[in-house]
PDB file of C-alpha atoms in Angstrom:
ATOM      1  CA  MET A   6     -33.003   1.907  16.226  1.00 47.00           C
ATOM      2  CA  LYS A   7     -30.955  -0.787  15.171  1.00 74.00           C
ATOM      3  CA  ALA A   8     -29.028  -2.378  18.211  1.00 93.00           C
ATOM      4  CA  VAL A   9     -25.698  -2.764  16.379  1.00 94.00           C
ATOM      5  CA  GLY A  10     -22.257  -2.783  18.020  1.00 96.00           C
ATOM      6  CA  GLU A  11     -18.754  -2.521  16.374  1.00 97.00           C
ATOM      7  CA  ALA A  12     -15.375  -3.263  17.868  1.00 98.00           C
ATOM      8  CA  ARG A  13     -11.694  -3.949  17.105  1.00 98.00           C
ATOM      9  CA  ALA A  14      -9.236  -6.211  18.828  1.00 98.00           C
ATOM     10  CA  PHE A  15      -5.654  -7.077  17.802  1.00 97.00           C
ATOM     11  CA  GLY A  16      -3.515  -9.845  16.734  1.00 96.00           C
ATOM     12  CA  ALA A  17      -0.401 -11.051  18.569  1.00 96.00           C
ATOM     13  CA  VAL A  18       2.759 -13.231  18.027  1.00 97.00           C
ATOM     14  CA  THR A  19       3.910 -15.904  20.577  1.00 97.00           C
ATOM     15  CA  ILE A  20       6.873 -15.209  23.069  1.00 98.00           C
ATOM     16  CA  VAL A  21       6.479 -18.299  24.829  1.00 98.00           C
ATOM     17  CA  ASN A  22       3.958 -20.981  23.935  1.00 96.00           C
ATOM     18  CA  ALA A  23       1.502 -22.150  26.946  1.00 94.00           C
ATOM     19  CA  ILE A  24       0.966 -25.450  25.433  1.00 92.00           C
ATOM     20  CA  ALA A  25       3.795 -27.550  27.037  1.00 93.00           C
ATOM     21  CA  THR A  26       3.611 -25.930  30.579  1.00 95.00           C
ATOM     22  CA  GLY A  27       0.172 -23.971  31.179  1.00 94.00           C
ATOM     23  CA  ARG A  28       2.334 -20.559  31.162  1.00 96.00           C
ATOM     24  CA  GLY A  29       2.945 -18.337  28.211  1.00 97.00           C
ATOM     25  CA  ALA A  30       3.517 -15.002  26.863  1.00 98.00           C
ATOM     26  CA  ALA A  31       2.653 -13.061  23.782  1.00 98.00           C
ATOM     27  CA  LEU A  32       3.138  -9.777  22.028  1.00 98.00           C
ATOM     28  CA  SER A  33       0.528  -7.787  20.776  1.00 98.00           C
ATOM     29  CA  VAL A  34       1.120  -6.862  16.822  1.00 97.00           C
ATOM     30  CA  ASP A  35      -0.568  -4.163  14.717  1.00 97.00           C
ATOM     31  CA  LEU A  36      -3.033  -6.612  12.983  1.00 97.00           C
ATOM     32  CA  TRP A  37      -6.991  -6.517  13.554  1.00 97.00           C
ATOM     33  CA  THR A  38     -10.230  -8.139  13.539  1.00 97.00           C
ATOM     34  CA  ASP A  39     -13.235  -6.081  13.313  1.00 98.00           C
ATOM     35  CA  ALA A  40     -16.379  -7.208  14.528  1.00 98.00           C
ATOM     36  CA  LYS A  41     -20.127  -6.093  13.882  1.00 97.00           C
ATOM     37  CA  VAL A  42     -22.801  -7.575  15.798  1.00 97.00           C
ATOM     38  CA  GLU A  43     -26.428  -6.858  15.101  1.00 96.00           C
ATOM     39  CA  LEU A  44     -28.921  -8.008  17.729  1.00 96.00           C
ATOM     40  CA  THR A  45     -32.209  -9.552  16.252  1.00 94.00           C
ATOM     41  CA  ASP A  46     -35.662 -10.480  17.546  1.00 92.00           C
ATOM     42  CA  ASN A  47     -35.108 -14.239  16.701  1.00 92.00           C
ATOM     43  CA  PRO A  48     -33.939 -15.846  20.186  1.00 92.00           C
ATOM     44  CA  GLY A  49     -31.644 -18.515  19.579  1.00 89.00           C
ATOM     45  CA  VAL A  50     -30.805 -17.672  16.012  1.00 94.00           C
ATOM     46  CA  ILE A  51     -27.077 -16.600  15.975  1.00 94.00           C
ATOM     47  CA  ASN A  52     -25.483 -16.497  12.482  1.00 93.00           C
ATOM     48  CA  GLY A  53     -22.109 -15.458  11.782  1.00 94.00           C
ATOM     49  CA  VAL A  54     -19.926 -14.720   8.578  1.00 93.00           C
ATOM     50  CA  ILE A  55     -16.229 -14.349   8.151  1.00 93.00           C
ATOM     51  CA  LYS A  56     -16.190 -11.894   5.406  1.00 91.00           C
ATOM     52  CA  THR A  57     -12.264 -12.186   4.740  1.00 88.00           C
ATOM     53  CA  ASP A  58     -12.464 -15.996   4.920  1.00 87.00           C
ATOM     54  CA  PRO A  59     -15.831 -17.243   4.134  1.00 88.00           C
ATOM     55  CA  GLN A  60     -15.140 -20.926   4.150  1.00 86.00           C
ATOM     56  CA  GLU A  61     -13.799 -20.889   7.860  1.00 88.00           C
ATOM     57  CA  SER A  62     -16.070 -22.102  10.772  1.00 89.00           C
ATOM     58  CA  THR A  63     -18.345 -19.567  12.549  1.00 91.00           C
ATOM     59  CA  THR A  64     -18.577 -21.706  15.586  1.00 92.00           C
ATOM     60  CA  LEU A  65     -16.393 -19.370  17.664  1.00 93.00           C
ATOM     61  CA  ILE A  66     -17.990 -15.897  16.830  1.00 94.00           C
ATOM     62  CA  GLU A  67     -21.132 -17.550  17.342  1.00 95.00           C
ATOM     63  CA  LYS A  68     -20.482 -18.948  20.511  1.00 95.00           C
ATOM     64  CA  THR A  69     -19.064 -15.616  21.649  1.00 96.00           C
ATOM     65  CA  VAL A  70     -22.184 -13.932  21.200  1.00 96.00           C
ATOM     66  CA  GLU A  71     -24.402 -16.725  22.816  1.00 95.00           C
ATOM     67  CA  ALA A  72     -21.989 -16.668  25.894  1.00 95.00           C
ATOM     68  CA  VAL A  73     -22.684 -12.921  26.231  1.00 97.00           C
ATOM     69  CA  LEU A  74     -26.367 -13.204  25.810  1.00 97.00           C
ATOM     70  CA  ASN A  75     -26.183 -16.116  28.398  1.00 95.00           C
ATOM     71  CA  LEU A  76     -24.293 -13.902  30.779  1.00 96.00           C
ATOM     72  CA  PHE A  77     -27.155 -11.243  30.922  1.00 96.00           C
ATOM     73  CA  LYS A  78     -29.975 -13.852  30.699  1.00 96.00           C
ATOM     74  CA  LEU A  79     -31.011 -12.594  27.218  1.00 94.00           C
ATOM     75  CA  GLU A  80     -30.844 -15.697  25.179  1.00 93.00           C
ATOM     76  CA  ARG A  81     -34.519 -15.781  25.108  1.00 92.00           C
ATOM     77  CA  LYS A  82     -34.772 -12.061  24.006  1.00 94.00           C
ATOM     78  CA  HIS A  83     -32.618 -11.694  21.128  1.00 94.00           C
ATOM     79  CA  GLY A  84     -30.542 -13.449  18.266  1.00 93.00           C
ATOM     80  CA  ALA A  85     -27.887 -11.713  16.266  1.00 96.00           C
ATOM     81  CA  THR A  86     -25.934 -11.489  13.079  1.00 96.00           C
ATOM     82  CA  ILE A  87     -22.416 -11.288  13.105  1.00 97.00           C
ATOM     83  CA  GLU A  88     -19.724 -10.056  10.579  1.00 96.00           C
ATOM     84  CA  THR A  89     -16.016 -10.180  11.021  1.00 96.00           C
ATOM     85  CA  ASN A  90     -13.275  -8.599   8.753  1.00 95.00           C
ATOM     86  CA  SER A  91      -9.507  -9.248   9.526  1.00 95.00           C
ATOM     87  CA  THR A  92      -6.064  -8.673   8.636  1.00 95.00           C
ATOM     88  CA  ILE A  93      -4.725 -11.765  10.720  1.00 92.00           C
ATOM     89  CA  PRO A  94      -4.417 -14.766   8.636  1.00 87.00           C
ATOM     90  CA  ILE A  95      -6.545 -17.604   9.917  1.00 80.00           C
ATOM     91  CA  ALA A  96      -4.928 -20.739  11.226  1.00 77.00           C
ATOM     92  CA  LYS A  97      -1.512 -19.420  11.022  1.00 79.00           C
ATOM     93  CA  GLY A  98      -0.255 -19.046  14.507  1.00 80.00           C
ATOM     94  CA  LEU A  99      -1.043 -15.077  14.888  1.00 85.00           C
ATOM     95  CA  LYS A 100      -3.931 -15.421  17.397  1.00 90.00           C
ATOM     96  CA  SER A 101      -6.737 -14.626  14.995  1.00 91.00           C
ATOM     97  CA  SER A 102      -9.195 -16.918  17.405  1.00 92.00           C
ATOM     98  CA  SER A 103      -8.236 -14.778  20.143  1.00 94.00           C
ATOM     99  CA  SER A 104      -8.720 -11.391  18.264  1.00 95.00           C
ATOM    100  CA  ALA A 105     -12.150 -12.424  16.685  1.00 95.00           C
ATOM    101  CA  ALA A 106     -13.730 -13.456  20.259  1.00 95.00           C
ATOM    102  CA  ASN A 107     -12.445 -10.285  21.933  1.00 97.00           C
ATOM    103  CA  ALA A 108     -13.664  -8.330  19.127  1.00 98.00           C
ATOM    104  CA  VAL A 109     -17.154 -10.078  18.831  1.00 97.00           C
ATOM    105  CA  ALA A 110     -17.572  -9.981  22.968  1.00 97.00           C
ATOM    106  CA  LEU A 111     -16.986  -6.060  22.855  1.00 98.00           C
ATOM    107  CA  ALA A 112     -19.072  -5.562  19.899  1.00 98.00           C
ATOM    108  CA  THR A 113     -21.754  -7.623  21.440  1.00 97.00           C
ATOM    109  CA  LEU A 114     -21.868  -5.722  24.804  1.00 97.00           C
ATOM    110  CA  ALA A 115     -21.761  -2.528  22.883  1.00 97.00           C
ATOM    111  CA  ALA A 116     -24.936  -3.460  20.937  1.00 97.00           C
ATOM    112  CA  LEU A 117     -26.670  -4.664  24.391  1.00 97.00           C
ATOM    113  CA  GLY A 118     -25.392  -1.024  25.719  1.00 95.00           C
ATOM    114  CA  LYS A 119     -23.666  -3.280  28.625  1.00 96.00           C
ATOM    115  CA  LYS A 120     -20.199  -2.933  30.282  1.00 95.00           C
ATOM    116  CA  LEU A 121     -18.011  -5.561  31.769  1.00 97.00           C
ATOM    117  CA  SER A 122     -14.403  -5.505  33.443  1.00 97.00           C
ATOM    118  CA  ASP A 123     -11.734  -6.177  30.939  1.00 98.00           C
ATOM    119  CA  LEU A 124     -10.889  -9.553  32.470  1.00 97.00           C
ATOM    120  CA  THR A 125     -14.346 -10.773  32.380  1.00 97.00           C
ATOM    121  CA  ILE A 126     -14.668  -9.859  28.712  1.00 97.00           C
ATOM    122  CA  ILE A 127     -11.552 -11.755  27.891  1.00 97.00           C
ATOM    123  CA  ASN A 128     -12.791 -15.049  29.827  1.00 96.00           C
ATOM    124  CA  LEU A 129     -16.045 -14.785  27.781  1.00 95.00           C
ATOM    125  CA  GLY A 130     -13.938 -15.143  24.752  1.00 94.00           C
ATOM    126  CA  VAL A 131     -11.648 -17.899  26.215  1.00 94.00           C
ATOM    127  CA  ASN A 132     -14.539 -19.842  27.295  1.00 93.00           C
ATOM    128  CA  ALA A 133     -15.998 -19.689  23.611  1.00 92.00           C
ATOM    129  CA  ALA A 134     -12.871 -20.755  22.129  1.00 88.00           C
ATOM    130  CA  LEU A 135     -12.531 -23.785  24.380  1.00 89.00           C
ATOM    131  CA  ALA A 136     -16.576 -24.532  23.474  1.00 86.00           C
ATOM    132  CA  ALA A 137     -15.693 -24.078  19.910  1.00 85.00           C
ATOM    133  CA  LYS A 138     -12.571 -26.352  20.469  1.00 82.00           C
ATOM    134  CA  VAL A 139     -10.328 -23.878  18.448  1.00 79.00           C
ATOM    135  CA  THR A 140      -7.576 -23.821  21.355  1.00 74.00           C
ATOM    136  CA  VAL A 141      -5.663 -26.522  23.753  1.00 72.00           C
ATOM    137  CA  THR A 142      -4.960 -24.301  26.611  1.00 71.00           C
ATOM    138  CA  GLY A 143      -7.546 -21.685  26.628  1.00 74.00           C
ATOM    139  CA  ALA A 144      -5.084 -19.247  25.068  1.00 90.00           C
ATOM    140  CA  PHE A 145      -5.571 -17.015  27.873  1.00 96.00           C
ATOM    141  CA  ASP A 146      -2.009 -15.086  26.913  1.00 97.00           C
ATOM    142  CA  ASP A 147      -3.169 -14.847  23.677  1.00 96.00           C
ATOM    143  CA  ALA A 148      -6.367 -13.002  24.742  1.00 97.00           C
ATOM    144  CA  CYS A 149      -4.889 -10.714  26.970  1.00 98.00           C
ATOM    145  CA  ALA A 150      -2.113  -9.516  24.450  1.00 98.00           C
ATOM    146  CA  SER A 151      -4.968  -9.472  21.896  1.00 97.00           C
ATOM    147  CA  TYR A 152      -7.070  -7.056  24.181  1.00 98.00           C
ATOM    148  CA  PHE A 153      -4.593  -5.147  26.232  1.00 98.00           C
ATOM    149  CA  GLY A 154      -1.649  -4.591  23.443  1.00 98.00           C
ATOM    150  CA  ASN A 155       1.974  -4.509  24.353  1.00 98.00           C
ATOM    151  CA  LEU A 156       3.371  -7.928  26.015  1.00 98.00           C
ATOM    152  CA  VAL A 157       1.580  -9.944  28.481  1.00 98.00           C
ATOM    153  CA  VAL A 158       2.714 -13.155  30.648  1.00 98.00           C
ATOM    154  CA  THR A 159       0.249 -15.207  32.079  1.00 98.00           C
ATOM    155  CA  ASP A 160      -0.676 -18.567  34.026  1.00 97.00           C
ATOM    156  CA  ASN A 161      -3.200 -20.118  31.511  1.00 95.00           C
ATOM    157  CA  ILE A 162      -4.240 -22.901  33.795  1.00 94.00           C
ATOM    158  CA  ASN A 163      -5.438 -20.450  36.435  1.00 95.00           C
ATOM    159  CA  ARG A 164      -6.073 -17.394  34.242  1.00 96.00           C
ATOM    160  CA  LYS A 165      -3.767 -14.985  35.955  1.00 97.00           C
ATOM    161  CA  ILE A 166      -1.754 -12.293  34.662  1.00 98.00           C
ATOM    162  CA  LEU A 167       1.928 -12.680  35.845  1.00 98.00           C
ATOM    163  CA  LYS A 168       3.083  -9.632  34.398  1.00 98.00           C
ATOM    164  CA  ARG A 169       2.628  -6.890  31.549  1.00 98.00           C
ATOM    165  CA  PHE A 170       5.493  -5.202  29.592  1.00 98.00           C
ATOM    166  CA  LYS A 171       5.152  -1.615  27.775  1.00 97.00           C
ATOM    167  CA  ILE A 172       7.485  -2.180  24.874  1.00 96.00           C
ATOM    168  CA  ARG A 173       9.235   1.121  24.130  1.00 92.00           C
ATOM    169  CA  GLU A 174      11.641  -0.055  21.314  1.00 91.00           C
ATOM    170  CA  ASN A 175       9.972   0.874  18.221  1.00 92.00           C
ATOM    171  CA  HIS A 176      10.867  -2.357  16.191  1.00 97.00           C
ATOM    172  CA  ALA A 177       9.183  -3.772  13.375  1.00 98.00           C
ATOM    173  CA  VAL A 178       7.524  -7.203  13.545  1.00 98.00           C
ATOM    174  CA  LEU A 179       8.244  -9.351  10.466  1.00 98.00           C
ATOM    175  CA  ILE A 180       6.263 -12.406   9.789  1.00 97.00           C
ATOM    176  CA  LEU A 181       6.687 -15.209   7.249  1.00 96.00           C
ATOM    177  CA  VAL A 182       3.455 -16.651   6.482  1.00 93.00           C
ATOM    178  CA  PRO A 183       3.468 -20.140   4.765  1.00 86.00           C
ATOM    179  CA  LYS A 184       0.593 -21.144   2.595  1.00 78.00           C
ATOM    180  CA  GLU A 185      -0.587 -24.236   4.817  1.00 70.00           C
ATOM    181  CA  LYS A 186      -2.779 -23.927   7.648  1.00 64.00           C
ATOM    182  CA  ALA A 187      -2.273 -25.453  11.229  1.00 57.00           C
ATOM    183  CA  TYR A 188      -5.397 -25.524  13.447  1.00 54.00           C
ATOM    184  CA  THR A 189      -4.286 -25.779  17.351  1.00 53.00           C
ATOM    185  CA  ALA A 190      -7.234 -28.288  18.075  1.00 50.00           C
ATOM    186  CA  LYS A 191      -5.232 -30.857  15.536  1.00 54.00           C
ATOM    187  CA  ILE A 192      -1.954 -30.368  17.226  1.00 62.00           C
ATOM    188  CA  ASP A 193      -0.443 -33.519  18.720  1.00 68.00           C
ATOM    189  CA  THR A 194       0.375 -31.577  21.987  1.00 72.00           C
ATOM    190  CA  SER A 195       2.321 -34.869  23.658  1.00 80.00           C
ATOM    191  CA  ARG A 196       5.588 -33.972  21.661  1.00 84.00           C
ATOM    192  CA  THR A 197       5.474 -30.401  23.203  1.00 87.00           C
ATOM    193  CA  LYS A 198       6.011 -31.916  26.747  1.00 87.00           C
ATOM    194  CA  LEU A 199       9.585 -33.016  25.514  1.00 90.00           C
ATOM    195  CA  VAL A 200      10.856 -29.327  25.462  1.00 94.00           C
ATOM    196  CA  SER A 201       9.060 -28.241  28.577  1.00 95.00           C
ATOM    197  CA  ALA A 202      12.290 -27.534  30.316  1.00 97.00           C
ATOM    198  CA  LEU A 203      13.310 -25.262  27.642  1.00 97.00           C
ATOM    199  CA  VAL A 204       9.883 -23.570  27.477  1.00 97.00           C
ATOM    200  CA  ASP A 205      10.202 -23.100  31.522  1.00 97.00           C
ATOM    201  CA  ILE A 206      13.326 -21.254  30.777  1.00 98.00           C
ATOM    202  CA  ALA A 207      11.914 -19.209  28.159  1.00 98.00           C
ATOM    203  CA  LEU A 208       9.344 -17.981  30.614  1.00 98.00           C
ATOM    204  CA  ARG A 209      11.726 -17.202  33.164  1.00 98.00           C
ATOM    205  CA  GLU A 210      13.649 -15.235  30.823  1.00 98.00           C
ATOM    206  CA  THR A 211      10.593 -13.313  29.779  1.00 98.00           C
ATOM    207  CA  LEU A 212       9.619 -12.407  33.081  1.00 98.00           C
ATOM    208  CA  SER A 213      13.391 -11.200  33.864  1.00 98.00           C
ATOM    209  CA  GLY A 214      12.819  -8.831  31.057  1.00 97.00           C
ATOM    210  CA  ASN A 215      14.778 -10.853  28.205  1.00 98.00           C
ATOM    211  CA  TYR A 216      11.752 -11.440  25.839  1.00 98.00           C
ATOM    212  CA  TRP A 217      13.424 -11.187  22.765  1.00 98.00           C
ATOM    213  CA  SER A 218      15.923 -14.203  23.640  1.00 98.00           C
ATOM    214  CA  ALA A 219      12.825 -16.134  24.950  1.00 98.00           C
ATOM    215  CA  LEU A 220      11.201 -15.776  21.746  1.00 98.00           C
ATOM    216  CA  THR A 221      13.884 -17.264  19.735  1.00 98.00           C
ATOM    217  CA  LEU A 222      14.631 -20.019  22.615  1.00 98.00           C
ATOM    218  CA  ASN A 223      10.699 -21.054  22.635  1.00 97.00           C
ATOM    219  CA  GLY A 224      10.314 -20.884  18.702  1.00 96.00           C
ATOM    220  CA  LEU A 225      13.216 -23.082  18.108  1.00 96.00           C
ATOM    221  CA  ALA A 226      12.138 -25.630  20.852  1.00 96.00           C
ATOM    222  CA  TYR A 227       8.730 -25.818  19.495  1.00 95.00           C
ATOM    223  CA  SER A 228       9.982 -25.958  15.918  1.00 93.00           C
ATOM    224  CA  ALA A 229      11.843 -29.065  17.000  1.00 92.00           C
ATOM    225  CA  ALA A 230       8.901 -30.753  18.619  1.00 92.00           C
ATOM    226  CA  LEU A 231       6.432 -29.819  16.178  1.00 91.00           C
ATOM    227  CA  GLY A 232       8.776 -30.557  13.163  1.00 89.00           C
ATOM    228  CA  TYR A 233       9.179 -27.435  11.596  1.00 91.00           C
ATOM    229  CA  ASN A 234      12.072 -26.269   9.536  1.00 91.00           C
ATOM    230  CA  THR A 235      14.178 -23.615  11.609  1.00 94.00           C
ATOM    231  CA  ASP A 236      16.011 -22.325   8.540  1.00 95.00           C
ATOM    232  CA  PRO A 237      13.896 -19.215   8.197  1.00 95.00           C
ATOM    233  CA  VAL A 238      14.825 -18.526  12.016  1.00 96.00           C
ATOM    234  CA  LEU A 239      18.339 -18.910  11.353  1.00 96.00           C
ATOM    235  CA  SER A 240      18.620 -16.773   8.407  1.00 97.00           C
ATOM    236  CA  ALA A 241      16.546 -13.774  10.050  1.00 98.00           C
ATOM    237  CA  LEU A 242      19.066 -13.691  13.245  1.00 98.00           C
ATOM    238  CA  PRO A 243      22.343 -12.833  11.184  1.00 98.00           C
ATOM    239  CA  ALA A 244      20.432 -10.707   8.842  1.00 98.00           C
ATOM    240  CA  GLY A 245      19.634  -8.615  11.776  1.00 98.00           C
ATOM    241  CA  ALA A 246      16.628  -9.559  13.499  1.00 98.00           C
ATOM    242  CA  LEU A 247      16.766  -9.327  17.224  1.00 98.00           C
ATOM    243  CA  ALA A 248      14.877 -12.388  17.897  1.00 98.00           C
ATOM    244  CA  ALA A 249      12.895 -14.961  15.772  1.00 98.00           C
ATOM    245  CA  GLY A 250      10.664 -17.803  16.336  1.00 97.00           C
ATOM    246  CA  LEU A 251       7.561 -19.916  15.449  1.00 96.00           C
ATOM    247  CA  SER A 252       4.569 -18.151  16.484  1.00 94.00           C
ATOM    248  CA  GLY A 253       1.707 -20.278  18.021  1.00 90.00           C
ATOM    249  CA  LYS A 254       1.692 -23.737  16.974  1.00 88.00           C
ATOM    250  CA  GLY A 255       2.952 -22.345  13.402  1.00 85.00           C
ATOM    251  CA  PRO A 256       3.281 -22.157  10.558  1.00 89.00           C
ATOM    252  CA  SER A 257       4.229 -18.666  10.821  1.00 92.00           C
ATOM    253  CA  ILE A 258       7.570 -17.310  11.952  1.00 96.00           C
ATOM    254  CA  ALA A 259       7.575 -13.826  13.584  1.00 97.00           C
ATOM    255  CA  ALA A 260      10.907 -11.891  13.702  1.00 98.00           C
ATOM    256  CA  ILE A 261      11.511  -8.706  15.905  1.00 98.00           C
ATOM    257  CA  VAL A 262      13.399  -6.066  13.538  1.00 98.00           C
ATOM    258  CA  PRO A 263      15.083  -2.875  14.132  1.00 98.00           C
ATOM    259  CA  LEU A 264      13.625  -0.404  11.322  1.00 97.00           C
ATOM    260  CA  ASN A 265      16.962  -0.256   9.664  1.00 97.00           C
ATOM    261  CA  LYS A 266      17.183  -3.886   8.986  1.00 98.00           C
ATOM    262  CA  ILE A 267      13.679  -4.543   7.569  1.00 98.00           C
ATOM    263  CA  ASP A 268      14.939  -5.016   3.967  1.00 98.00           C
ATOM    264  CA  LEU A 269      17.858  -7.093   4.955  1.00 98.00           C
ATOM    265  CA  VAL A 270      15.571  -9.626   6.827  1.00 98.00           C
ATOM    266  CA  LYS A 271      13.072  -9.577   4.204  1.00 97.00           C
ATOM    267  CA  LYS A 272      15.811 -10.410   1.506  1.00 97.00           C
ATOM    268  CA  ALA A 273      16.993 -13.375   3.984  1.00 98.00           C
ATOM    269  CA  TRP A 274      13.455 -14.724   3.655  1.00 97.00           C
ATOM    270  CA  GLU A 275      12.742 -14.337   0.120  1.00 95.00           C
ATOM    271  CA  PRO A 276      13.922 -17.972  -0.790  1.00 94.00           C
ATOM    272  CA  TYR A 277      11.109 -19.377   1.458  1.00 94.00           C
ATOM    273  CA  LEU A 278       7.774 -19.970   0.301  1.00 87.00           C
ATOM    274  CA  GLY A 279       5.107 -17.719   1.699  1.00 91.00           C
ATOM    275  CA  GLU A 280       3.922 -14.153   2.170  1.00 93.00           C
ATOM    276  CA  ILE A 281       6.059 -11.532   4.170  1.00 96.00           C
ATOM    277  CA  ILE A 282       4.049  -9.390   6.456  1.00 96.00           C
ATOM    278  CA  ILE A 283       5.483  -6.130   7.876  1.00 97.00           C
ATOM    279  CA  THR A 284       4.025  -5.080  10.689  1.00 97.00           C
ATOM    280  CA  HIS A 285       4.720  -2.949  14.050  1.00 97.00           C
ATOM    281  CA  ILE A 286       4.184  -3.699  17.889  1.00 98.00           C
ATOM    282  CA  ASN A 287       0.703  -2.760  19.123  1.00 97.00           C
ATOM    283  CA  ARG A 288       0.360  -0.749  22.217  1.00 97.00           C
ATOM    284  CA  GLN A 289      -3.392  -0.006  21.844  1.00 96.00           C
ATOM    285  CA  LYS A 290      -6.224  -1.806  23.738  1.00 98.00           C
ATOM    286  CA  ALA A 291      -9.214  -3.560  22.113  1.00 98.00           C
ATOM    287  CA  PHE A 292     -12.076  -0.783  21.800  1.00 97.00           C
ATOM    288  CA  VAL A 293     -15.591  -0.201  20.506  1.00 95.00           C
ATOM    289  CA  LYS A 294     -15.732   1.374  17.536  1.00 91.00           C
ATOM    290  CA  ARG A 295     -19.582   1.833  17.170  1.00 77.00           C
ATOM    291  CA  ARG A 296     -22.720   1.828  19.602  1.00 82.00           C
ATOM    292  CA  PRO A 297     -26.378   1.784  18.914  1.00 79.00           C
ATOM    293  CA  SER A 298     -27.314   5.363  17.875  1.00 70.00           C
TER     294      SER A 298
END
């Protein structure tokens, strides 16, 4: 019997970026990461591969498996091999790290035949992300949106969920993905403090249910702080987007778009360099795809 587990977790876009204030919000989208974890009899040897982006660092996914094994005191019994596949572009502000950590943690638990609470699983991934230095805040908001689906507002410092929204509107999410990458650990966070008052307003608006306005306000504030061009945002809104703004630390721009406005927003973005992804709001929870047979 092979001890193999497979799981899927989802991507997300930013509603409120937590870097400036420690509190944030994220919206899950229908992009995903699949993880396959196979336990081995070589304790201490954990090897990962990111099949869709092989040149990227595998530190995060390896540390996630290590964290799960350590929790159950099985690090001297098992090693592991890990494979991930993803539709989420890496280092584009679309929560690829949170999605990978959640999927790998779930897959490792499945391989072990173990179960944990949802928040324990999320925190294992957040701890691994901090250890791998792929996050500034721990990205608890991103991890929760990736895991639970829908929209989640969190206190990242204390790792508390402040509010969850079930999004009932059937809108598309359009994402303009430039070619350059932006790694969170390399961001100069000092400049984000300049817009912390605006970010606080965006968070309050989100908690009040005005999350689309918050997305735009947050995105414009962080674009100014981090030096991004706001033209894609300002062209998406008159074309019919309900909201548009920088996702994460960028460089991607996310827009919430009624289904009958997709072509108009897409056309408004055609002058800008980059790929345009058309996806939707994800309402599904992260899940195990395969357990040992």
